[in-house]
mmCIF file of C-alpha atoms in Angstrom:
data_model
loop_
_atom_site.group_PDB
_atom_site.id
_atom_site.type_symbol
_atom_site.label_atom_id
_atom_site.label_comp_id
_atom_site.label_asym_id
_atom_site.label_seq_id
_atom_site.Cartn_x
_atom_site.Cartn_y
_atom_site.Cartn_z
ATOM 1 C CA UNK A 1 -39.377 12.836 29.884
ATOM 2 C CA UNK A 2 -40.642 14.343 33.167
ATOM 3 C CA UNK A 3 -43.685 15.534 31.759
ATOM 4 C CA UNK A 4 -44.511 12.064 30.356
ATOM 5 C CA UNK A 5 -43.903 10.554 33.750
ATOM 6 C CA UNK A 6 -46.323 13.081 35.375
ATOM 7 C CA UNK A 7 -48.932 12.265 32.665
ATOM 8 C CA UNK A 8 -48.733 8.668 33.460
ATOM 9 C CA UNK A 9 -48.792 9.288 37.231
ATOM 10 C CA UNK A 10 -51.811 11.549 36.801
ATOM 11 C CA UNK A 11 -53.842 8.997 34.787
ATOM 12 C CA UNK A 12 -53.121 6.305 37.290
ATOM 13 C CA UNK A 13 -54.005 8.407 40.136
ATOM 14 C CA UNK A 14 -57.240 9.586 38.422
ATOM 15 C CA UNK A 15 -58.152 6.007 37.846
ATOM 16 C CA UNK A 16 -57.414 5.052 41.454
ATOM 17 C CA UNK A 17 -59.545 7.917 42.793
ATOM 18 C CA UNK A 18 -62.355 6.972 40.289
ATOM 19 C CA UNK A 19 -62.381 3.454 41.541
ATOM 20 C CA UNK A 20 -62.187 4.743 45.192
ATOM 21 C CA UNK A 21 -65.209 6.955 44.623
ATOM 22 C CA UNK A 22 -67.124 4.110 42.884
ATOM 23 C CA UNK A 23 -66.478 1.742 45.668
ATOM 24 C CA UNK A 24 -67.375 4.388 48.302
ATOM 25 C CA UNK A 25 -70.717 5.004 46.319
ATOM 26 C CA UNK A 26 -71.537 1.293 46.228
ATOM 27 C CA UNK A 27 -70.847 0.972 49.925
ATOM 28 C CA UNK A 28 -72.859 3.867 50.933
ATOM 29 C CA UNK A 29 -75.682 2.716 48.641
ATOM 30 C CA UNK A 30 -75.864 -0.697 50.278
ATOM 31 C CA UNK A 31 -75.725 0.532 53.864
ATOM 32 C CA UNK A 32 -77.931 3.302 53.047
ATOM 33 C CA UNK A 33 -75.905 6.127 54.573
ATOM 34 C CA UNK A 34 -76.780 9.867 54.317
ATOM 35 C CA UNK A 35 -74.370 12.619 54.570
ATOM 36 C CA UNK A 36 -74.533 16.315 55.118
ATOM 37 C CA UNK A 37 -72.637 19.024 53.195
ATOM 38 C CA UNK A 38 -69.800 19.344 55.719
ATOM 39 C CA UNK A 39 -69.049 15.463 55.470
ATOM 40 C CA UNK A 40 -69.143 15.452 51.692
ATOM 41 C CA UNK A 41 -66.876 18.478 51.701
ATOM 42 C CA UNK A 42 -64.433 16.664 53.971
ATOM 43 C CA UNK A 43 -64.536 13.494 51.764
ATOM 44 C CA UNK A 44 -63.751 15.721 48.751
ATOM 45 C CA UNK A 45 -60.830 17.108 50.423
ATOM 46 C CA UNK A 46 -59.644 13.775 51.374
ATOM 47 C CA UNK A 47 -60.007 12.315 47.890
ATOM 48 C CA UNK A 48 -58.148 15.366 46.580
ATOM 49 C CA UNK A 49 -55.257 14.889 48.801
ATOM 50 C CA UNK A 50 -55.215 11.276 47.978
ATOM 51 C CA UNK A 51 -55.175 12.114 44.359
ATOM 52 C CA UNK A 52 -52.289 14.521 44.754
ATOM 53 C CA UNK A 53 -50.180 12.249 47.060
ATOM 54 C CA UNK A 54 -50.904 9.364 44.527
ATOM 55 C CA UNK A 55 -49.522 11.456 41.600
ATOM 56 C CA UNK A 56 -46.313 12.429 43.468
ATOM 57 C CA UNK A 57 -45.698 8.915 44.812
ATOM 58 C CA UNK A 58 -46.487 7.123 41.562
ATOM 59 C CA UNK A 59 -44.206 9.675 39.671
ATOM 60 C CA UNK A 60 -41.446 9.010 42.204
ATOM 61 C CA UNK A 61 -41.608 5.290 41.910
ATOM 62 C CA UNK A 62 -41.702 5.497 38.038
ATOM 63 C CA UNK A 63 -38.532 7.623 37.936
ATOM 64 C CA UNK A 64 -36.738 5.460 40.481
ATOM 65 C CA UNK A 65 -37.692 2.270 38.598
ATOM 66 C CA UNK A 66 -36.362 3.764 35.187
ATOM 67 C CA UNK A 67 -33.289 5.343 36.863
ATOM 68 C CA UNK A 68 -32.398 1.966 38.378
ATOM 69 C CA UNK A 69 -32.949 -0.003 35.196
ATOM 70 C CA UNK A 70 -30.879 2.418 33.069
ATOM 71 C CA UNK A 71 -28.289 2.583 35.915
ATOM 72 C CA UNK A 72 -27.913 -1.208 35.558
ATOM 73 C CA UNK A 73 -27.627 -0.854 31.734
ATOM 74 C CA UNK A 74 -25.004 1.995 31.935
ATOM 75 C CA UNK A 75 -22.899 0.011 34.337
ATOM 76 C CA UNK A 76 -23.069 -3.112 32.207
ATOM 77 C CA UNK A 77 -22.001 -1.114 29.200
ATOM 78 C CA UNK A 78 -19.256 1.016 30.987
ATOM 79 C CA UNK A 79 -15.618 -0.240 31.481
ATOM 80 C CA UNK A 80 -15.014 -2.191 34.511
ATOM 81 C CA UNK A 81 -14.873 -0.203 37.690
ATOM 82 C CA UNK A 82 -16.740 2.779 36.092
ATOM 83 C CA UNK A 83 -20.282 3.327 37.297
ATOM 84 C CA UNK A 84 -22.795 6.051 36.988
ATOM 85 C CA UNK A 85 -22.146 8.651 39.800
ATOM 86 C CA UNK A 86 -24.504 8.929 42.792
ATOM 87 C CA UNK A 87 -25.170 12.415 41.733
ATOM 88 C CA UNK A 88 -26.537 11.579 38.349
ATOM 89 C CA UNK A 89 -28.659 8.589 39.869
ATOM 90 C CA UNK A 90 -30.267 10.967 42.466
ATOM 91 C CA UNK A 91 -30.897 13.757 39.883
ATOM 92 C CA UNK A 92 -33.911 14.170 37.587
ATOM 93 C CA UNK A 93 -34.631 12.243 34.273
ATOM 94 C CA UNK A 94 -33.379 15.107 32.120
ATOM 95 C CA UNK A 95 -29.988 14.977 33.553
ATOM 96 C CA UNK A 96 -29.967 11.149 33.129
ATOM 97 C CA UNK A 97 -31.057 11.564 29.616
ATOM 98 C CA UNK A 98 -28.071 14.064 29.045
ATOM 99 C CA UNK A 99 -25.813 11.718 30.616
ATOM 100 C CA UNK A 100 -26.818 8.666 28.481
ATOM 101 C CA UNK A 101 -26.743 10.743 25.267
ATOM 102 C CA UNK A 102 -23.201 11.983 26.187
ATOM 103 C CA UNK A 103 -22.286 8.229 26.969
ATOM 104 C CA UNK A 104 -23.747 7.240 23.622
ATOM 105 C CA UNK A 105 -21.772 9.914 21.564
ATOM 106 C CA UNK A 106 -18.523 8.804 23.430
ATOM 107 C CA UNK A 107 -18.993 5.266 22.607
ATOM 108 C CA UNK A 108 -19.950 6.285 18.901
ATOM 109 C CA UNK A 109 -16.785 8.235 18.598
ATOM 110 C CA UNK A 110 -14.779 5.562 20.161
ATOM 111 C CA UNK A 111 -16.083 3.021 17.804
ATOM 112 C CA UNK A 112 -15.394 5.230 14.879
ATOM 113 C CA UNK A 113 -11.876 5.836 16.235
ATOM 114 C CA UNK A 114 -11.233 2.184 16.432
ATOM 115 C CA UNK A 115 -12.457 1.545 12.832
ATOM 116 C CA UNK A 116 -10.158 4.397 11.580
ATOM 117 C CA UNK A 117 -7.220 2.901 13.405
ATOM 118 C CA UNK A 118 -8.106 -0.581 12.149
ATOM 119 C CA UNK A 119 -8.182 0.608 8.527
ATOM 120 C CA UNK A 120 -4.928 2.528 9.022
ATOM 121 C CA UNK A 121 -3.466 -0.576 10.474
ATOM 122 C CA UNK A 122 -4.458 -2.658 7.382
ATOM 123 C CA UNK A 123 -3.257 -0.005 5.009
ATOM 124 C CA UNK A 124 0.129 0.306 7.078
ATOM 125 C CA UNK A 125 0.757 -3.347 6.785
ATOM 126 C CA UNK A 126 -0.051 -3.328 2.940
ATOM 127 C CA UNK A 127 2.282 -0.367 2.444
ATOM 128 C CA UNK A 128 5.203 -1.741 4.479
ATOM 129 C CA UNK A 129 4.843 -5.033 2.775
ATOM 130 C CA UNK A 130 5.058 -3.313 -0.577
ATOM 131 C CA UNK A 131 8.084 -1.236 0.433
ATOM 132 C CA UNK A 132 9.899 -4.529 1.609
ATOM 133 C CA UNK A 133 8.874 -7.013 -0.953
ATOM 134 C CA UNK A 134 10.145 -4.961 -3.826
ATOM 135 C CA UNK A 135 13.843 -5.072 -2.774
ATOM 136 C CA UNK A 136 13.485 -8.448 -1.323
ATOM 137 C CA UNK A 137 12.182 -9.974 -4.583
ATOM 138 C CA UNK A 138 14.816 -8.068 -6.516
ATOM 139 C CA UNK A 139 17.667 -9.489 -4.239
ATOM 140 C CA UNK A 140 16.090 -13.029 -4.408
ATOM 141 C CA UNK A 141 16.051 -12.856 -8.128
ATOM 142 C CA UNK A 142 19.726 -11.867 -8.547
ATOM 143 C CA UNK A 143 20.894 -14.380 -5.926
ATOM 144 C CA UNK A 144 19.015 -17.292 -7.571
ATOM 145 C CA UNK A 145 20.302 -16.164 -10.939
ATOM 146 C CA UNK A 146 23.862 -16.311 -9.471
ATOM 147 C CA UNK A 147 23.285 -19.686 -7.959
ATOM 148 C CA UNK A 148 21.957 -21.275 -11.106
ATOM 149 C CA UNK A 149 25.308 -20.648 -12.870
ATOM 150 C CA UNK A 150 25.632 -16.930 -13.613
ATOM 151 C CA UNK A 151 28.203 -16.820 -10.754
ATOM 152 C CA UNK A 152 30.668 -18.248 -13.075
ATOM 153 C CA UNK A 153 30.416 -15.257 -15.574
ATOM 154 C CA UNK A 154 32.651 -12.485 -14.098
ATOM 155 C CA UNK A 155 30.819 -9.608 -15.695
ATOM 156 C CA UNK A 156 27.441 -10.945 -14.831
ATOM 157 C CA UNK A 157 28.498 -11.770 -11.366
ATOM 158 C CA UNK A 158 29.769 -8.315 -10.586
ATOM 159 C CA UNK A 159 26.732 -6.542 -12.197
ATOM 160 C CA UNK A 160 24.234 -8.679 -10.155
ATOM 161 C CA UNK A 161 26.120 -8.422 -6.975
ATOM 162 C CA UNK A 162 26.088 -4.443 -7.305
ATOM 163 C CA UNK A 163 22.423 -4.573 -7.839
ATOM 164 C CA UNK A 164 21.897 -7.036 -4.934
ATOM 165 C CA UNK A 165 23.879 -4.502 -2.779
ATOM 166 C CA UNK A 166 21.523 -1.790 -3.925
ATOM 167 C CA UNK A 167 18.477 -3.737 -2.828
ATOM 168 C CA UNK A 168 20.134 -4.467 0.500
ATOM 169 C CA UNK A 169 20.790 -0.731 0.810
ATOM 170 C CA UNK A 170 17.346 0.153 0.127
ATOM 171 C CA UNK A 171 16.054 -2.334 2.886
ATOM 172 C CA UNK A 172 18.488 -0.761 5.356
ATOM 173 C CA UNK A 173 17.272 2.670 4.492
ATOM 174 C CA UNK A 174 13.583 1.685 5.149
ATOM 175 C CA UNK A 175 14.392 -0.133 8.349
ATOM 176 C CA UNK A 176 16.516 2.839 9.691
ATOM 177 C CA UNK A 177 13.762 5.435 8.876
ATOM 178 C CA UNK A 178 11.210 3.152 10.587
ATOM 179 C CA UNK A 179 13.402 2.775 13.662
ATOM 180 C CA UNK A 180 14.026 6.486 13.787
ATOM 181 C CA UNK A 181 10.192 7.253 13.777
ATOM 182 C CA UNK A 182 9.591 4.685 16.352
ATOM 183 C CA UNK A 183 12.257 6.258 18.565
ATOM 184 C CA UNK A 184 10.583 9.640 18.191
ATOM 185 C CA UNK A 185 7.114 8.228 18.988
ATOM 186 C CA UNK A 186 8.344 6.310 22.058
ATOM 187 C CA UNK A 187 10.422 9.344 23.357
ATOM 188 C CA UNK A 188 13.752 7.430 23.173
ATOM 189 C CA UNK A 189 14.976 10.000 20.508
ATOM 190 C CA UNK A 190 15.612 13.422 21.591
ATOM 191 C CA UNK A 191 16.661 16.601 19.931
ATOM 192 C CA UNK A 192 19.973 18.278 20.428
ATOM 193 C CA UNK A 193 19.426 21.993 20.251
ATOM 194 C CA UNK A 194 22.358 24.351 19.154
ATOM 195 C CA UNK A 195 22.667 27.800 17.840
ATOM 196 C CA UNK A 196 23.217 27.920 14.074
ATOM 197 C CA UNK A 197 22.758 30.143 10.922
ATOM 198 C CA UNK A 198 19.720 28.687 9.154
ATOM 199 C CA UNK A 199 20.574 30.516 5.979
ATOM 200 C CA UNK A 200 23.884 28.781 5.704
ATOM 201 C CA UNK A 201 22.263 25.461 6.463
ATOM 202 C CA UNK A 202 19.800 25.859 3.723
ATOM 203 C CA UNK A 203 22.747 26.827 1.225
ATOM 204 C CA UNK A 204 24.526 23.550 2.339
ATOM 205 C CA UNK A 205 21.306 21.633 1.479
ATOM 206 C CA UNK A 206 21.179 23.297 -2.065
ATOM 207 C CA UNK A 207 24.757 22.248 -2.548
ATOM 208 C CA UNK A 208 23.999 18.556 -1.479
ATOM 209 C CA UNK A 209 21.037 18.392 -3.832
ATOM 210 C CA UNK A 210 22.412 20.292 -6.773
ATOM 211 C CA UNK A 211 23.066 17.185 -8.939
ATOM 212 C CA UNK A 212 19.620 15.752 -8.229
ATOM 213 C CA UNK A 213 18.038 19.046 -9.243
ATOM 214 C CA UNK A 214 20.060 19.370 -12.562
ATOM 215 C CA UNK A 215 19.132 15.689 -13.334
ATOM 216 C CA UNK A 216 15.248 16.595 -12.730
ATOM 217 C CA UNK A 217 15.776 19.838 -14.661
ATOM 218 C CA UNK A 218 14.509 21.825 -11.733
ATOM 219 C CA UNK A 219 16.152 24.886 -10.284
ATOM 220 C CA UNK A 220 16.480 25.265 -6.456
ATOM 221 C CA UNK A 221 17.440 28.428 -4.455
ATOM 222 C CA UNK A 222 16.164 31.098 -2.293
ATOM 223 C CA UNK A 223 13.024 33.076 -3.290
ATOM 224 C CA UNK A 224 15.098 36.398 -3.028
ATOM 225 C CA UNK A 225 18.353 37.554 -1.738
ATOM 226 C CA UNK A 226 18.532 37.744 1.947
ATOM 227 C CA UNK A 227 20.885 40.512 3.276
ATOM 228 C CA UNK A 228 20.548 39.542 6.842
ATOM 229 C CA UNK A 229 20.770 36.016 7.901
ATOM 230 C CA UNK A 230 18.995 34.444 10.998
ATOM 231 C CA UNK A 231 20.378 32.461 14.001
ATOM 232 C CA UNK A 232 18.123 29.847 15.224
ATOM 233 C CA UNK A 233 18.030 27.421 18.256
ATOM 234 C CA UNK A 234 17.265 23.909 17.076
ATOM 235 C CA UNK A 235 18.769 20.531 16.245
ATOM 236 C CA UNK A 236 20.949 21.365 13.267
ATOM 237 C CA UNK A 237 21.230 17.881 12.001
ATOM 238 C CA UNK A 238 17.533 17.225 12.299
ATOM 239 C CA UNK A 239 16.543 20.564 10.721
ATOM 240 C CA UNK A 240 18.873 19.663 7.682
ATOM 241 C CA UNK A 241 17.084 16.385 7.429
ATOM 242 C CA UNK A 242 13.740 18.272 7.390
ATOM 243 C CA UNK A 243 14.940 20.655 4.625
ATOM 244 C CA UNK A 244 16.397 17.761 2.753
ATOM 245 C CA UNK A 245 13.369 15.570 2.771
ATOM 246 C CA UNK A 246 11.083 18.526 1.805
ATOM 247 C CA UNK A 247 13.222 19.654 -1.114
ATOM 248 C CA UNK A 248 13.725 16.080 -2.345
ATOM 249 C CA UNK A 249 10.061 15.628 -2.257
ATOM 250 C CA UNK A 250 9.543 18.691 -4.219
ATOM 251 C CA UNK A 251 12.119 17.607 -6.862
ATOM 252 C CA UNK A 252 10.521 14.098 -6.980
ATOM 253 C CA UNK A 253 6.978 15.584 -7.919
ATOM 254 C CA UNK A 254 8.248 18.751 -9.718
ATOM 255 C CA UNK A 255 7.703 19.447 -13.393
ATOM 256 C CA UNK A 256 10.476 19.746 -16.050
ATOM 257 C CA UNK A 257 12.016 23.232 -16.096
ATOM 258 C CA UNK A 258 10.175 23.959 -12.825
ATOM 259 C CA UNK A 259 11.652 25.548 -9.763
ATOM 260 C CA UNK A 260 11.843 25.007 -5.954
ATOM 261 C CA UNK A 261 12.204 28.126 -3.666
ATOM 262 C CA UNK A 262 12.911 28.480 0.040
ATOM 263 C CA UNK A 263 11.907 31.452 1.679
ATOM 264 C CA UNK A 264 12.237 32.928 5.286
ATOM 265 C CA UNK A 265 9.634 34.887 7.062
ATOM 266 C CA UNK A 266 9.695 36.512 10.430
ATOM 267 C CA UNK A 267 6.620 35.389 12.388
ATOM 268 C CA UNK A 268 7.644 37.221 15.486
ATOM 269 C CA UNK A 269 10.842 38.090 17.556
ATOM 270 C CA UNK A 270 10.933 34.407 18.610
ATOM 271 C CA UNK A 271 9.873 32.536 15.354
ATOM 272 C CA UNK A 272 10.967 32.009 11.908
ATOM 273 C CA UNK A 273 8.755 30.382 9.285
ATOM 274 C CA UNK A 274 10.740 28.407 6.659
ATOM 275 C CA UNK A 275 8.871 27.912 3.455
ATOM 276 C CA UNK A 276 9.648 25.290 0.642
ATOM 277 C CA UNK A 277 7.471 25.998 -2.452
ATOM 278 C CA UNK A 278 7.490 24.683 -5.968
ATOM 279 C CA UNK A 279 5.358 25.041 -9.135
ATOM 280 C CA UNK A 280 5.045 21.179 -9.550
ATOM 281 C CA UNK A 281 2.044 18.847 -9.928
ATOM 282 C CA UNK A 282 0.438 19.821 -6.851
ATOM 283 C CA UNK A 283 -1.618 17.720 -4.362
ATOM 284 C CA UNK A 284 -5.407 17.373 -4.280
ATOM 285 C CA UNK A 285 -7.133 18.473 -0.956
ATOM 286 C CA UNK A 286 -8.296 15.000 -0.149
ATOM 287 C CA UNK A 287 -4.739 13.660 0.335
ATOM 288 C CA UNK A 288 -3.461 16.640 2.582
ATOM 289 C CA UNK A 289 -4.864 15.327 5.986
ATOM 290 C CA UNK A 290 -2.959 12.106 5.427
ATOM 291 C CA UNK A 291 0.226 13.360 3.738
ATOM 292 C CA UNK A 292 2.473 12.735 6.785
ATOM 293 C CA UNK A 293 1.345 9.188 7.506
ATOM 294 C CA UNK A 294 3.953 6.543 7.184
ATOM 295 C CA UNK A 295 4.097 4.968 3.731
ATOM 296 C CA UNK A 296 1.132 6.921 2.485
ATOM 297 C CA UNK A 297 0.988 7.334 -1.149
ATOM 298 C CA UNK A 298 -0.957 9.744 -3.309
ATOM 299 C CA UNK A 299 -0.346 7.492 -6.224
ATOM 300 C CA UNK A 300 -2.353 4.415 -5.105
ATOM 301 C CA UNK A 301 -0.924 2.255 -7.813
ATOM 302 C CA UNK A 302 2.203 2.035 -5.913
ATOM 303 C CA UNK A 303 4.539 3.410 -8.564
ATOM 304 C CA UNK A 304 7.292 6.028 -7.458
ATOM 305 C CA UNK A 305 9.048 8.325 -9.697
ATOM 306 C CA UNK A 306 12.133 8.227 -7.467
ATOM 307 C CA UNK A 307 13.594 5.835 -4.700
ATOM 308 C CA UNK A 308 13.141 6.541 -1.109
ATOM 309 C CA UNK A 309 11.783 4.748 1.895
ATOM 310 C CA UNK A 310 8.334 6.490 1.740
ATOM 311 C CA UNK A 311 8.742 7.641 5.182
ATOM 312 C CA UNK A 312 10.401 11.265 4.450
ATOM 313 C CA UNK A 313 7.338 13.432 5.210
ATOM 314 C CA UNK A 314 6.462 11.264 8.269
ATOM 315 C CA UNK A 315 10.047 11.865 9.618
ATOM 316 C CA UNK A 316 9.591 15.605 8.933
ATOM 317 C CA UNK A 317 6.552 15.705 10.847
ATOM 318 C CA UNK A 318 7.962 13.846 13.975
ATOM 319 C CA UNK A 319 11.195 16.062 13.911
ATOM 320 C CA UNK A 320 9.068 19.292 13.810
ATOM 321 C CA UNK A 321 6.821 17.935 16.707
ATOM 322 C CA UNK A 322 9.866 17.007 18.741
ATOM 323 C CA UNK A 323 10.831 20.744 18.392
ATOM 324 C CA UNK A 324 7.264 21.736 19.409
ATOM 325 C CA UNK A 325 6.919 23.725 16.370
ATOM 326 C CA UNK A 326 4.257 23.954 13.516
ATOM 327 C CA UNK A 327 4.304 22.136 10.191
ATOM 328 C CA UNK A 328 1.848 23.414 7.379
ATOM 329 C CA UNK A 329 1.022 22.412 3.855
ATOM 330 C CA UNK A 330 -0.843 24.151 1.077
ATOM 331 C CA UNK A 331 -1.194 22.791 -2.236
ATOM 332 C CA UNK A 332 -3.248 23.261 -5.555
ATOM 333 C CA UNK A 333 -3.450 20.696 -8.329
ATOM 334 C CA UNK A 334 -1.386 22.082 -11.193
ATOM 335 C CA UNK A 335 -0.166 25.027 -9.392
ATOM 336 C CA UNK A 336 2.356 23.470 -6.971
ATOM 337 C CA UNK A 337 2.742 22.955 -3.238
ATOM 338 C CA UNK A 338 4.012 24.874 -0.178
ATOM 339 C CA UNK A 339 5.444 23.156 2.910
ATOM 340 C CA UNK A 340 6.373 25.422 5.807
ATOM 341 C CA UNK A 341 7.515 24.984 9.357
ATOM 342 C CA UNK A 342 8.439 27.232 12.289
ATOM 343 C CA UNK A 343 11.660 27.234 14.221
ATOM 344 C CA UNK A 344 12.896 29.151 17.297
ATOM 345 C CA UNK A 345 14.708 32.273 16.334
ATOM 346 C CA UNK A 346 17.490 33.949 18.092
ATOM 347 C CA UNK A 347 16.844 37.776 18.217
ATOM 348 C CA UNK A 348 20.417 38.815 17.456
ATOM 349 C CA UNK A 349 21.054 38.996 13.777
ATOM 350 C CA UNK A 350 24.445 38.718 11.919
ATOM 351 C CA UNK A 351 25.482 39.640 8.431
ATOM 352 C CA UNK A 352 24.954 36.863 5.857
ATOM 353 C CA UNK A 353 27.964 35.212 4.254
ATOM 354 C CA UNK A 354 25.957 33.951 1.373
ATOM 355 C CA UNK A 355 26.482 34.864 -2.178
#
């Protein structure tokens, strides 16, 4: 940019000097002046100085003109109260160019982010509508049927009321999970850290999900026998919720006669890595970045193999982030998935009581 400005200034100055020389020649011709060598040399030096000063002055004025124009554009595009710094205005064109390019890149990134958020908002509204309308329509159907006369049949009345209650229970489940996520995001919900044995907590989760695992014909357990158990410092209730959600998710998308295993790995003296792995359907790579979004479904048809609010993995993410720990996922189609999270470890170990 600066070289181009000098070229313009050089050409304009050359034109000015050429016109000046032409005018001087015409003047001297009409008044018939004669000059000796010293006067001609002096005139040459004057013209050279005039040329150099013209180049510098024109170049300076061009830069100032462009700087002022771009400054006005920059300030018009910038948010209210944010203007180009005086240091940039007074610097050379290259610095200004870099500043404008950075400004353009920032705006482009901002626009792309806004578009992504808008797409996410639309998808979120569509998903939550789907999650709520299914139980609502179910409840509405049963209630209307009862109002149209089925209420007089004791057997039908009892059956429909029970199904209506299940629909209401599902609505409450969705709303409670949404409320929990909102509390975590707003900082209202905090974690209550205590010392506990994570091996025993995992065994308790296995016991709670044993019937569901049998129903799905999937075995659940540790990957191996752990002689020593680990004390951790975390929110016991929330970590149990994380384990439950991850294992339930594994059972939901597992394969018949498959297995879900939990393993414990020592990352360091301060950290334990808990892994939940299975040999189920697996998840394609394109879905992994969005797997923990609210209501995000791999199956775009909206069908679910099992119930749930569709918020399980999102809750897992918020709980682990509230602990300031890491949550990871690896998966291969047809080979299964592995979810893992870190948790703060207590260095003292105690003998395990598990069988």
